[in-house]
PDB file of C-alpha atoms in Angstrom:
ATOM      1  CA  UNK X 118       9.153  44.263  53.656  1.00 60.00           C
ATOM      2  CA  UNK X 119       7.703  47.706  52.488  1.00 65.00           C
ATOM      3  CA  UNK X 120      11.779  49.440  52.779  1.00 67.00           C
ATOM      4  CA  UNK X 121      13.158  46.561  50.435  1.00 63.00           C
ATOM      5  CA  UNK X 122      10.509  46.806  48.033  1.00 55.00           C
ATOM      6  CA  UNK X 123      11.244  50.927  48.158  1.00 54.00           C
ATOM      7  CA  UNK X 124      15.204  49.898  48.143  1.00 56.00           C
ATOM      8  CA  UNK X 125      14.357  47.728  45.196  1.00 49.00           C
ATOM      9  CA  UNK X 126      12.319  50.365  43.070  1.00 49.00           C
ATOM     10  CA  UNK X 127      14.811  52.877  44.238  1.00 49.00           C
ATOM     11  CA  UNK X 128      17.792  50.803  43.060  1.00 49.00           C
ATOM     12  CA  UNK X 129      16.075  49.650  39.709  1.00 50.00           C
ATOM     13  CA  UNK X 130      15.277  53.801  38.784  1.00 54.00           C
ATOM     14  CA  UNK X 131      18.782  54.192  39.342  1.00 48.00           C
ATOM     15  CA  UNK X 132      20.088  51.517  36.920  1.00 53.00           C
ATOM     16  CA  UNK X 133      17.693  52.631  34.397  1.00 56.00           C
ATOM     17  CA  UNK X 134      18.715  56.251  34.641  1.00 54.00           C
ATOM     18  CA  UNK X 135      22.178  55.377  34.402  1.00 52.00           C
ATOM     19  CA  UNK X 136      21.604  53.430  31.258  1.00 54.00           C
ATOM     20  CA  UNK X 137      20.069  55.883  29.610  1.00 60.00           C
ATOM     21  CA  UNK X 138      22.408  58.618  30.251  1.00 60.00           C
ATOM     22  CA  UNK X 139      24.883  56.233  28.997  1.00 57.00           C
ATOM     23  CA  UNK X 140      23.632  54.513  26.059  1.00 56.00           C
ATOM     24  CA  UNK X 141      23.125  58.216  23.553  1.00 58.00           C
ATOM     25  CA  UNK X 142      26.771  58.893  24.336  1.00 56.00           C
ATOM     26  CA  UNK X 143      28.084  55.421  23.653  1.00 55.00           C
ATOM     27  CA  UNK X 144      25.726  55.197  20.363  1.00 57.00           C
ATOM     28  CA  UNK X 145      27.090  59.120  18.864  1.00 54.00           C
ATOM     29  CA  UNK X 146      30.604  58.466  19.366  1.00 59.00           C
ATOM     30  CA  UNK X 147      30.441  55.026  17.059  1.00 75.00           C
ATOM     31  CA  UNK X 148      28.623  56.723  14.606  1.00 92.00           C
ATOM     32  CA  UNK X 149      31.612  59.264  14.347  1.00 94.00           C
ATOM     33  CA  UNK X 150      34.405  59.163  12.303  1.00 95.00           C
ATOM     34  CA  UNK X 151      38.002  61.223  12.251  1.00 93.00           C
ATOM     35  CA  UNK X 152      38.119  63.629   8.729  1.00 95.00           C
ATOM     36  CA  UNK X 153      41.293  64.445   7.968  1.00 93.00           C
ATOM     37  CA  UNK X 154      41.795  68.215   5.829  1.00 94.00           C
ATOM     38  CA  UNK X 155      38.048  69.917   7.062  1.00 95.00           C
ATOM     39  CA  UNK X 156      38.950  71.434  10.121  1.00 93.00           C
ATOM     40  CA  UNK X 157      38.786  75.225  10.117  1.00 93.00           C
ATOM     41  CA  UNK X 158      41.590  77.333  12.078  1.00 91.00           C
ATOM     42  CA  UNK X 159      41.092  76.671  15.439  1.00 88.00           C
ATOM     43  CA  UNK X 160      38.413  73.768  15.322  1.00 89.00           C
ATOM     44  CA  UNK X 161      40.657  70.728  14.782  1.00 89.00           C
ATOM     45  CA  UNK X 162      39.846  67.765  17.409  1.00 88.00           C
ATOM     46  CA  UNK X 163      42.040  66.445  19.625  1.00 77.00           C
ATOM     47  CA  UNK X 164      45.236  65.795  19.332  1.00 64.00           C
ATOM     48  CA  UNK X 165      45.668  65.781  15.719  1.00 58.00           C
ATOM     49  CA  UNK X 166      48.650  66.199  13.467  1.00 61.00           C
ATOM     50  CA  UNK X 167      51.345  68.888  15.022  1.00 66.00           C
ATOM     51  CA  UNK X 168      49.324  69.646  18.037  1.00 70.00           C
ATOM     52  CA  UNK X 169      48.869  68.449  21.151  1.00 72.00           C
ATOM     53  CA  UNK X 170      45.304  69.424  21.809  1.00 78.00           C
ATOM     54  CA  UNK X 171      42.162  70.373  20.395  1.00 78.00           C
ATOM     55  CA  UNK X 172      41.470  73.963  18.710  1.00 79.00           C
ATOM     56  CA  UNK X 173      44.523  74.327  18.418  1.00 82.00           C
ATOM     57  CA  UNK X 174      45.272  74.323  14.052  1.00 84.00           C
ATOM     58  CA  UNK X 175      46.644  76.979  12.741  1.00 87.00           C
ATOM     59  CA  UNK X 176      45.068  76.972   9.663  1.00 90.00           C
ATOM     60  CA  UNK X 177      41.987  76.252   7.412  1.00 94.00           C
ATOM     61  CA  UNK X 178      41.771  72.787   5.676  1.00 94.00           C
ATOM     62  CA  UNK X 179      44.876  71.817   7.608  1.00 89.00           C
ATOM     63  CA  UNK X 180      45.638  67.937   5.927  1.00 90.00           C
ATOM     64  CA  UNK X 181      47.102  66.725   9.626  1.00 87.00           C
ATOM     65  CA  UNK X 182      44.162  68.246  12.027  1.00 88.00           C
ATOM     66  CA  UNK X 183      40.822  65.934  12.402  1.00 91.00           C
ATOM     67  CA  UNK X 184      37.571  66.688  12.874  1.00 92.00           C
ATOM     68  CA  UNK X 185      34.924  64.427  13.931  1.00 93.00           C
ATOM     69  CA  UNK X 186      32.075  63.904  11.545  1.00 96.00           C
ATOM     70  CA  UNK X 187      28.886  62.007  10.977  1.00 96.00           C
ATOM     71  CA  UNK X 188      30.510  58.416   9.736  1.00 96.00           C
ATOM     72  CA  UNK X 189      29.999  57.906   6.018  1.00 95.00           C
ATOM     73  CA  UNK X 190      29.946  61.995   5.441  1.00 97.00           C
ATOM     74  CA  UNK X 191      34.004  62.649   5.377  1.00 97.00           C
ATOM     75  CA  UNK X 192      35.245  61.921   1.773  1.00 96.00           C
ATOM     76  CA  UNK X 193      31.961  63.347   0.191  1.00 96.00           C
ATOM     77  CA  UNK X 194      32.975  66.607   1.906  1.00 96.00           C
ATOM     78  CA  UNK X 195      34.061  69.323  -0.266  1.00 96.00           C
ATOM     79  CA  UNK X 196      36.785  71.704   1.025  1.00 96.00           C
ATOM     80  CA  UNK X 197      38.877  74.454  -1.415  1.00 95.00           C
ATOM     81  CA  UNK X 198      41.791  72.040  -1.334  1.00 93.00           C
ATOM     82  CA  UNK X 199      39.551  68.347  -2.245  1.00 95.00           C
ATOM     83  CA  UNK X 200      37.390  66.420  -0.448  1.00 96.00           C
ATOM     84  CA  UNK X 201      38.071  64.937   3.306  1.00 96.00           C
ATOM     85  CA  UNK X 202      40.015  62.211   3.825  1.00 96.00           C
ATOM     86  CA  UNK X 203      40.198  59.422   6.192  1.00 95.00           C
ATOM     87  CA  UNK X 204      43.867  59.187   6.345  1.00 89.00           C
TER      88      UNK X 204
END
């Protein structure tokens, strides 16, 4: 009796570890959103535009590289060439 209630505690730590490692990373990348023409060289997201991977624009501001911001933030953002874009 006493090694199933210690398998049960055991098991239920587990789950609740696991669901809070999980839940923060599910919950930041909703609140994220892809901003088209903010990127500096080199800090571009993934796979955006003419490249195939991330830091990998060429240039500041680039229109086709990404970068992920805070949702709601992108098109108030204010870059030398306009503001971001979600396009």
């Amino acid at each position: 009796m006493k090694n199933s209630l210690a398998t049960l505690a055991l098991a239920g730590s587990l789950a609740s570890a696991l669901v809070a490692i999980a839940a923060p990373a599910a919950a930041a990348d909703e609140a994220k959103e892809k901003c088209y023409g903010v990127a500096m060289k080199g800090q571009n997201d993934c796979a955006a535009g003419a490249y195939d991977c991330a830091s990998k624009s060429m240039m500041d501001y680039d229109k086709t590289s990404f970068k992920l911001v805070p949702a709601g933030t992108c098109e108030a953002m204010q870059t030398p060439n306009g503001h971001g874009s979600l396009v």
